[in-house]
Amino acid sequence: MSTRVLTGIKPTGMPHIGNLLGMYRPALALAERSEGYFFVASYHALTTMRDPARLRASTIDVAANWLALGLDTDRSIIWAQHDVPEVTELGWILSCITSKSMMDKAHAFKDAVGKGREINVGLYTYPILMAADILAFDTHVVPVGKDQKQHVEMARDMAKRFNHLFGETLVVPQPKIQAEVATVPGLDGQKMSKSYDNTIEIFLPPKKLRKKIMGIVTDSKGVDEAKDPETCNVFGLYKLFADADQQAELAARYRAGGLGYGHAKQALFDVMNAQLELPRERYNYLQAHPDEVSDVLAEGAIKARATARATLDRVRSSVGL
Ligand code: ADP
Ligand code: TRP
């Protein structure tokens, strides 16, 4: 069997450059050499979303993001989580072999407690549903950003525990973290995240993209002063889009003095925009043709369900159902 790569993204808000480099790109690169299983994590979104129209629209939108960024439907599939009910069935079975103390340690829940947010049981058991997402499809590799590593490790633990209790049944997955872009910095230099309101969205029209980039926080050094590229938020992002020669050249200009931050930001806009142009065009097309996206999701769900059903038949038989 070929290596199966699976990842999911919640339909909450517009995807940003952190998602692009931390998740979409590595996942799509892996899928070029293996079988890609991608899904829209609509059930996970329900732990916080209360707006049906927005959930519906965002589900289509996330699928359009994947397709615009190059998901190849000949070798990979994409579906909406709620179209594969086998996942919630597996979630129940896994919840019966998972200790409460493991859930107490989960980041999603601890973060929400830290922020004083309402804790519903769905949020508390979030990692169990995520494990079911992964294990229902006999996944080998799960490309995620660093913040999701703990959840994937919990899925590994659940698979091992299940196999220990009931015999070899579930594939034990591996997380795959892109080390060099593990944390993409945002406009203010902190981790780029919707929660910090410091994001650069992938599909912004060029003018808005440029405006965002011009808003990146820098120190107040004048044009003539020599600058340190390694402590600059603009260069931090430039590195992630430019090739080695371009990076060396801009770094030298920083150190020499005579380069204003406005110029550095323009250089960042140029490299970023060049890479985002084609996906933006495809995205705009799909936005105007949502039925095409729905069709792709429906086809993906048929294939995903067949895989999940086979796993669930094994699981049911292993536990005695
Ligand atoms: P956000 O923090 O904006 O809410 P999500 O939690 O929706 O982002 O992240 C979706 C995926 O993108 C996850 O796999 C996550 O680890 C990755 N990701 C998000 N932000 C970054 C970042 N700044 N750098 C690298 N990867 C990121
Ligand atoms: N929890 C992930 C996030 O917040 C989304 C997700 C749900 C996921 N199920 C998954 C990611 C399974 C990888 C595998 O980003």
Tab-separated table of C-alpha atoms and ligand atoms in Angstrom:
chain	number	residue	atom	x	y	z
A	1	MET	CA	0.000	0.000	0.000
A	2	SER	CA	1.292	3.490	-0.777
A	3	THR	CA	1.923	5.971	2.010
A	4	ARG	CA	-1.262	7.757	2.996
A	5	VAL	CA	-0.999	11.395	4.048
A	6	LEU	CA	-3.955	12.978	5.844
A	7	THR	CA	-4.665	16.364	7.299
A	8	GLY	CA	-7.660	18.530	8.144
A	9	ILE	CA	-8.299	22.216	8.587
A	10	LYS	CA	-11.145	23.889	10.415
A	11	PRO	CA	-13.449	26.120	8.350
A	12	THR	CA	-12.965	29.189	10.498
A	13	GLY	CA	-11.777	32.359	8.812
A	14	MET	CA	-9.585	33.054	5.810
A	15	PRO	CA	-6.386	31.008	5.554
A	16	HIS	CA	-3.141	32.886	6.073
A	17	ILE	CA	0.519	32.606	5.172
A	18	GLY	CA	1.176	30.632	8.397
A	19	ASN	CA	-1.325	28.012	7.238
A	20	LEU	CA	0.162	28.062	3.721
A	21	LEU	CA	3.745	27.394	4.789
A	22	GLY	CA	3.026	25.370	7.939
A	23	MET	CA	0.360	23.151	6.485
A	24	TYR	CA	-0.906	23.460	2.901
A	25	ARG	CA	2.448	23.467	1.099
A	26	PRO	CA	4.105	20.637	3.030
A	27	ALA	CA	0.911	18.575	2.823
A	28	LEU	CA	0.546	19.082	-0.929
A	29	ALA	CA	4.254	18.331	-1.500
A	30	LEU	CA	3.897	15.074	0.419
A	31	ALA	CA	0.774	14.218	-1.548
A	32	GLU	CA	2.775	14.408	-4.794
A	33	ARG	CA	4.604	11.268	-3.705
A	34	SER	CA	1.779	9.499	-1.900
A	35	GLU	CA	-1.966	9.331	-1.498
A	36	GLY	CA	-3.428	12.586	-0.148
A	37	TYR	CA	-6.486	12.505	2.127
A	38	PHE	CA	-7.653	16.017	2.981
A	39	PHE	CA	-10.770	17.117	4.750
A	40	VAL	CA	-12.619	20.137	6.044
A	41	ALA	CA	-12.902	19.744	9.824
A	42	SER	CA	-16.516	20.935	10.082
A	43	TYR	CA	-17.260	19.000	13.296
A	44	HIS	CA	-14.212	20.482	14.986
A	45	ALA	CA	-15.410	23.941	13.984
A	46	LEU	CA	-18.703	23.269	15.758
A	47	THR	CA	-16.868	23.345	19.101
A	48	THR	CA	-16.810	27.138	18.708
A	49	MET	CA	-18.990	28.191	15.731
A	50	ARG	CA	-22.621	29.174	16.183
A	51	ASP	CA	-23.365	30.660	12.771
A	52	PRO	CA	-24.880	28.101	10.337
A	53	ALA	CA	-24.605	30.277	7.206
A	54	ARG	CA	-20.977	31.008	7.940
A	55	LEU	CA	-20.144	27.363	8.639
A	56	ARG	CA	-21.743	26.319	5.355
A	57	ALA	CA	-19.935	28.978	3.346
A	58	SER	CA	-16.589	28.377	5.079
A	59	THR	CA	-16.765	24.646	4.416
A	60	ILE	CA	-16.946	25.303	0.668
A	61	ASP	CA	-14.344	28.003	1.013
A	62	VAL	CA	-11.751	25.765	2.685
A	63	ALA	CA	-12.224	23.165	-0.041
A	64	ALA	CA	-11.733	25.933	-2.623
A	65	ASN	CA	-8.511	26.889	-0.821
A	66	TRP	CA	-7.109	23.384	-1.172
A	67	LEU	CA	-8.072	23.185	-4.823
A	68	ALA	CA	-6.690	26.654	-5.578
A	69	LEU	CA	-3.402	25.764	-3.902
A	70	GLY	CA	-2.942	22.785	-6.194
A	71	LEU	CA	-4.669	19.735	-4.727
A	72	ASP	CA	-4.635	17.192	-7.548
A	73	THR	CA	-7.975	15.369	-7.531
A	74	ASP	CA	-6.554	12.575	-9.705
A	75	ARG	CA	-4.399	11.290	-6.878
A	76	SER	CA	-5.849	12.927	-3.758
A	77	ILE	CA	-9.298	13.361	-2.281
A	78	ILE	CA	-10.988	16.077	-0.276
A	79	TRP	CA	-14.246	15.822	1.666
A	80	ALA	CA	-16.189	17.415	4.509
A	81	GLN	CA	-15.779	15.696	7.883
A	82	HIS	CA	-19.538	15.523	8.510
A	83	ASP	CA	-20.099	13.527	5.306
A	84	VAL	CA	-18.225	10.551	6.793
A	85	PRO	CA	-20.224	9.506	9.893
A	86	GLU	CA	-17.894	6.528	10.488
A	87	VAL	CA	-15.519	9.038	12.078
A	88	THR	CA	-17.897	9.836	14.941
A	89	GLU	CA	-18.566	6.124	15.369
A	90	LEU	CA	-14.839	5.500	15.810
A	91	GLY	CA	-14.655	8.547	18.079
A	92	TRP	CA	-17.057	6.895	20.512
A	93	ILE	CA	-15.106	3.647	20.557
A	94	LEU	CA	-11.829	5.505	21.127
A	95	SER	CA	-13.386	7.560	23.920
A	96	CYS	CA	-14.052	4.311	25.770
A	97	ILE	CA	-10.346	3.437	25.880
A	98	THR	CA	-8.980	6.955	26.522
A	99	SER	CA	-8.294	8.218	30.013
A	100	LYS	CA	-9.741	11.477	31.244
A	101	SER	CA	-6.275	12.523	32.411
A	102	MET	CA	-5.046	12.518	28.782
A	103	MET	CA	-7.800	14.956	27.808
A	104	ASP	CA	-6.943	17.186	30.787
A	105	LYS	CA	-3.512	17.733	29.175
A	106	ALA	CA	-4.758	18.686	25.691
A	107	HIS	CA	-3.755	22.144	24.407
A	108	ALA	CA	-7.070	23.029	22.733
A	109	PHE	CA	-8.858	22.661	26.055
A	110	LYS	CA	-6.118	24.157	28.241
A	111	ASP	CA	-5.823	27.253	26.015
A	112	ALA	CA	-9.577	27.844	26.244
A	113	VAL	CA	-9.461	27.481	30.050
A	114	GLY	CA	-6.541	29.947	30.109
A	115	LYS	CA	-8.570	32.460	28.105
A	116	GLY	CA	-11.608	32.014	30.355
A	117	ARG	CA	-13.722	30.753	27.425
A	118	GLU	CA	-16.744	28.480	27.723
A	119	ILE	CA	-15.641	24.836	27.754
A	120	ASN	CA	-18.063	22.479	26.081
A	121	VAL	CA	-17.542	18.731	26.176
A	122	GLY	CA	-16.817	18.711	22.431
A	123	LEU	CA	-13.856	20.984	22.977
A	124	TYR	CA	-12.704	18.856	25.891
A	125	THR	CA	-12.738	15.661	23.821
A	126	TYR	CA	-11.492	17.407	20.668
A	127	PRO	CA	-8.356	15.198	20.477
A	128	ILE	CA	-10.487	12.038	20.417
A	129	LEU	CA	-12.417	13.197	17.358
A	130	MET	CA	-9.118	14.243	15.795
A	131	ALA	CA	-7.658	10.784	16.514
A	132	ALA	CA	-10.719	9.219	14.892
A	133	ASP	CA	-10.178	11.442	11.821
A	134	ILE	CA	-6.671	10.098	11.516
A	135	LEU	CA	-7.172	6.452	12.478
A	136	ALA	CA	-10.369	5.836	10.457
A	137	PHE	CA	-8.370	6.196	7.248
A	138	ASP	CA	-5.310	4.041	8.073
A	139	THR	CA	-3.179	7.180	7.900
A	140	HIS	CA	0.610	6.906	7.900
A	141	VAL	CA	1.655	10.563	7.961
A	142	VAL	CA	-0.082	13.664	9.343
A	143	PRO	CA	1.472	16.969	8.229
A	144	VAL	CA	0.623	19.692	10.753
A	145	GLY	CA	2.075	22.798	12.346
A	146	LYS	CA	3.922	22.487	15.657
A	147	ASP	CA	0.813	23.372	17.691
A	148	GLN	CA	-0.993	20.234	16.514
A	149	LYS	CA	1.843	17.831	17.297
A	150	GLN	CA	0.456	16.960	20.728
A	151	HIS	CA	-2.909	16.011	19.234
A	152	VAL	CA	-1.275	13.708	16.677
A	153	GLU	CA	0.771	12.111	19.454
A	154	MET	CA	-2.451	11.461	21.346
A	155	ALA	CA	-3.820	9.745	18.222
A	156	ARG	CA	-0.691	7.556	18.190
A	157	ASP	CA	-1.223	6.680	21.855
A	158	MET	CA	-4.861	5.782	21.238
A	159	ALA	CA	-3.941	3.551	18.269
A	160	LYS	CA	-1.281	1.763	20.315
A	161	ARG	CA	-3.598	1.314	23.261
A	162	PHE	CA	-6.359	-0.035	21.034
A	163	ASN	CA	-3.968	-2.497	19.398
A	164	HIS	CA	-2.631	-3.558	22.789
A	165	LEU	CA	-6.130	-4.200	24.130
A	166	PHE	CA	-7.760	-5.751	21.053
A	167	GLY	CA	-4.933	-6.931	18.753
A	168	GLU	CA	-3.332	-5.229	15.708
A	169	THR	CA	-6.175	-3.277	14.112
A	170	LEU	CA	-5.219	0.385	13.703
A	171	VAL	CA	-2.318	1.937	11.801
A	172	VAL	CA	-0.096	4.019	14.136
A	173	PRO	CA	0.389	7.432	12.443
A	174	GLN	CA	3.440	9.725	12.409
A	175	PRO	CA	3.252	13.513	12.769
A	176	LYS	CA	5.248	15.442	10.176
A	177	ILE	CA	6.326	18.920	11.225
A	178	GLN	CA	8.052	21.244	8.781
A	179	ALA	CA	11.029	22.203	10.951
A	180	GLU	CA	12.279	25.233	9.017
A	181	VAL	CA	8.891	26.896	8.881
A	182	ALA	CA	7.571	25.496	12.137
A	183	THR	CA	6.396	28.939	13.199
A	184	VAL	CA	5.687	31.589	10.593
A	185	PRO	CA	5.913	35.092	12.116
A	186	GLY	CA	2.976	37.477	11.799
A	187	LEU	CA	2.793	41.254	11.191
A	188	ASP	CA	3.991	41.933	14.755
A	189	GLY	CA	6.670	39.200	14.865
A	190	GLN	CA	4.622	36.876	17.126
A	191	LYS	CA	3.409	33.570	15.659
A	192	MET	CA	1.058	34.368	12.780
A	193	SER	CA	-2.386	33.372	14.017
A	194	LYS	CA	-6.010	34.386	13.606
A	195	SER	CA	-6.107	34.608	17.403
A	196	TYR	CA	-3.479	37.397	17.404
A	197	ASP	CA	-5.008	39.412	14.570
A	198	ASN	CA	-1.603	39.592	12.848
A	199	THR	CA	-2.255	37.529	9.729
A	200	ILE	CA	-1.587	38.006	6.025
A	201	GLU	CA	-4.338	36.177	4.141
A	202	ILE	CA	-3.297	34.054	1.159
A	203	PHE	CA	-5.911	35.211	-1.344
A	204	LEU	CA	-5.937	38.970	-0.752
A	205	PRO	CA	-6.156	41.084	-3.903
A	206	PRO	CA	-2.694	42.557	-4.707
A	207	LYS	CA	-3.497	46.034	-3.379
A	208	LYS	CA	-4.681	44.716	-0.026
A	209	LEU	CA	-1.731	42.336	0.172
A	210	ARG	CA	0.650	45.243	-0.341
A	211	LYS	CA	-1.129	47.301	2.292
A	212	LYS	CA	-0.850	44.495	4.845
A	213	ILE	CA	2.844	44.076	4.115
A	214	MET	CA	3.412	47.815	4.496
A	215	GLY	CA	1.882	47.439	7.983
A	216	ILE	CA	4.510	44.976	9.262
A	217	VAL	CA	6.040	46.250	12.500
A	218	THR	CA	9.720	47.294	12.317
A	219	ASP	CA	12.068	49.288	14.540
A	220	SER	CA	12.501	53.010	13.887
A	221	LYS	CA	15.979	52.960	12.275
A	222	GLY	CA	16.429	55.546	9.492
A	223	VAL	CA	17.148	54.693	5.853
A	224	ASP	CA	20.909	55.252	6.133
A	225	GLU	CA	21.465	53.121	9.216
A	226	ALA	CA	22.766	49.546	8.923
A	227	LYS	CA	20.126	47.010	9.922
A	228	ASP	CA	20.124	43.441	11.191
A	229	PRO	CA	18.049	41.232	8.851
A	230	GLU	CA	17.887	38.421	11.414
A	231	THR	CA	15.860	40.474	13.920
A	232	CYS	CA	13.576	42.079	11.301
A	233	ASN	CA	9.985	40.856	10.880
A	234	VAL	CA	10.014	41.787	7.177
A	235	PHE	CA	13.117	39.709	6.497
A	236	GLY	CA	11.698	36.850	8.615
A	237	LEU	CA	8.880	36.527	6.085
A	238	TYR	CA	11.083	37.301	3.058
A	239	LYS	CA	13.253	34.274	3.902
A	240	LEU	CA	10.249	32.009	3.560
A	241	PHE	CA	9.477	33.124	-0.008
A	242	ALA	CA	12.805	34.111	-1.594
A	243	ASP	CA	15.484	31.767	-2.947
A	244	ALA	CA	18.975	31.610	-1.405
A	245	ASP	CA	20.494	34.217	-3.777
A	246	GLN	CA	17.666	36.691	-3.214
A	247	GLN	CA	17.988	36.235	0.555
A	248	ALA	CA	21.766	36.796	0.533
A	249	GLU	CA	21.359	39.896	-1.613
A	250	LEU	CA	18.677	41.518	0.539
A	251	ALA	CA	20.562	40.610	3.760
A	252	ALA	CA	23.664	42.361	2.398
A	253	ARG	CA	21.613	45.471	1.605
A	254	TYR	CA	20.223	45.495	5.170
A	255	ARG	CA	23.738	45.335	6.641
A	256	ALA	CA	25.200	47.953	4.289
A	257	GLY	CA	22.734	50.714	5.272
A	258	GLY	CA	20.829	52.792	2.716
A	259	LEU	CA	17.903	50.377	2.589
A	260	GLY	CA	14.678	51.715	4.088
A	261	TYR	CA	12.080	49.348	5.521
A	262	GLY	CA	9.680	50.529	2.804
A	263	HIS	CA	12.040	49.059	0.182
A	264	ALA	CA	12.403	45.811	2.086
A	265	LYS	CA	8.611	45.579	2.291
A	266	GLN	CA	8.290	46.173	-1.452
A	267	ALA	CA	10.815	43.358	-2.062
A	268	LEU	CA	8.737	41.106	0.197
A	269	PHE	CA	5.544	42.036	-1.664
A	270	ASP	CA	7.189	41.222	-5.019
A	271	VAL	CA	8.306	37.685	-4.057
A	272	MET	CA	5.106	36.916	-2.205
A	273	ASN	CA	2.779	38.231	-4.881
A	274	ALA	CA	4.603	36.296	-7.623
A	275	GLN	CA	3.912	33.053	-5.751
A	276	LEU	CA	0.328	33.902	-4.862
A	277	GLU	CA	-0.860	35.120	-8.254
A	278	LEU	CA	-1.836	31.771	-9.768
A	279	PRO	CA	-3.572	30.362	-6.657
A	280	ARG	CA	-5.473	33.663	-6.318
A	281	GLU	CA	-6.729	33.379	-9.883
A	282	ARG	CA	-7.905	29.785	-9.330
A	283	TYR	CA	-9.510	30.756	-6.029
A	284	ASN	CA	-11.478	33.594	-7.611
A	285	TYR	CA	-12.735	31.185	-10.280
A	286	LEU	CA	-13.893	28.640	-7.662
A	287	GLN	CA	-15.586	31.345	-5.596
A	288	ALA	CA	-17.692	32.101	-8.643
A	289	HIS	CA	-18.427	28.363	-9.179
A	290	PRO	CA	-19.276	26.896	-5.729
A	291	ASP	CA	-21.210	23.985	-7.281
A	292	GLU	CA	-17.972	22.675	-8.771
A	293	VAL	CA	-16.472	22.664	-5.287
A	294	SER	CA	-19.519	20.873	-3.814
A	295	ASP	CA	-19.207	18.186	-6.482
A	296	VAL	CA	-15.554	17.584	-5.624
A	297	LEU	CA	-16.466	17.266	-1.909
A	298	ALA	CA	-19.282	14.812	-2.661
A	299	GLU	CA	-17.011	12.608	-4.773
A	300	GLY	CA	-14.311	12.732	-2.110
A	301	ALA	CA	-16.795	11.695	0.578
A	302	ILE	CA	-17.788	8.562	-1.345
A	303	LYS	CA	-14.170	7.412	-1.542
A	304	ALA	CA	-13.360	8.453	2.032
A	305	ARG	CA	-16.388	6.590	3.378
A	306	ALA	CA	-15.363	3.373	1.655
A	307	THR	CA	-11.969	3.520	3.382
A	308	ALA	CA	-13.450	4.444	6.771
A	309	ARG	CA	-16.121	1.743	6.558
A	310	ALA	CA	-13.475	-0.938	6.008
A	311	THR	CA	-11.538	0.297	9.064
A	312	LEU	CA	-14.693	0.437	11.189
A	313	ASP	CA	-15.620	-3.119	10.213
A	314	ARG	CA	-12.202	-4.234	11.519
A	315	VAL	CA	-12.585	-2.133	14.663
A	316	ARG	CA	-16.084	-3.431	15.409
A	317	SER	CA	-14.962	-6.990	14.958
A	318	SER	CA	-11.886	-6.458	17.164
A	319	VAL	CA	-13.935	-5.097	20.083
A	320	GLY	CA	-16.682	-7.714	19.738
A	321	LEU	CA	-19.471	-5.839	17.957
B	1	ADP	P1	-4.627	29.856	13.597
B	1	ADP	O1	-3.526	29.820	14.637
B	1	ADP	O2	-4.524	31.046	12.739
B	1	ADP	O3	-5.995	29.665	14.216
B	1	ADP	P2	-5.041	27.182	12.722
B	1	ADP	O4	-4.996	26.713	14.140
B	1	ADP	O5	-6.327	27.159	11.992
B	1	ADP	O6	-4.369	28.623	12.645
B	1	ADP	O7	-3.953	26.347	11.917
B	1	ADP	C1	-4.209	25.453	10.833
B	1	ADP	C2	-2.927	24.749	10.445
B	1	ADP	O8	-1.895	25.703	10.070
B	1	ADP	C3	-2.329	23.943	11.598
B	1	ADP	O9	-1.729	22.759	11.080
B	1	ADP	C4	-1.329	24.878	12.176
B	1	ADP	O10	-0.362	24.237	12.921
B	1	ADP	C5	-0.761	25.601	10.944
B	1	ADP	N1	-0.311	26.947	11.318
B	1	ADP	C6	-1.080	27.959	11.788
B	1	ADP	N2	-0.361	29.076	12.045
B	1	ADP	C7	0.917	28.769	11.741
B	1	ADP	C8	2.157	29.506	11.789
B	1	ADP	N3	2.219	30.781	12.192
B	1	ADP	N4	3.275	28.873	11.403
B	1	ADP	C9	3.229	27.590	10.970
B	1	ADP	N5	2.112	26.847	10.890
B	1	ADP	C10	0.960	27.411	11.274
B	2	TRP	N1	-7.188	20.211	14.980
B	2	TRP	C1	-6.694	20.689	13.715
B	2	TRP	C2	-6.484	22.228	13.800
B	2	TRP	O1	-7.057	22.864	14.653
B	2	TRP	C3	-7.615	20.334	12.587
B	2	TRP	C4	-7.793	18.855	12.484
B	2	TRP	C5	-8.909	18.140	12.828
B	2	TRP	C6	-6.834	17.910	12.019
B	2	TRP	N2	-8.701	16.825	12.592
B	2	TRP	C7	-7.450	16.639	12.115
B	2	TRP	C8	-5.526	18.023	11.545
B	2	TRP	C9	-6.765	15.454	11.751
B	2	TRP	C10	-4.851	16.848	11.193
B	2	TRP	C11	-5.463	15.596	11.298
B	2	TRP	O2	-5.768	22.766	13.002
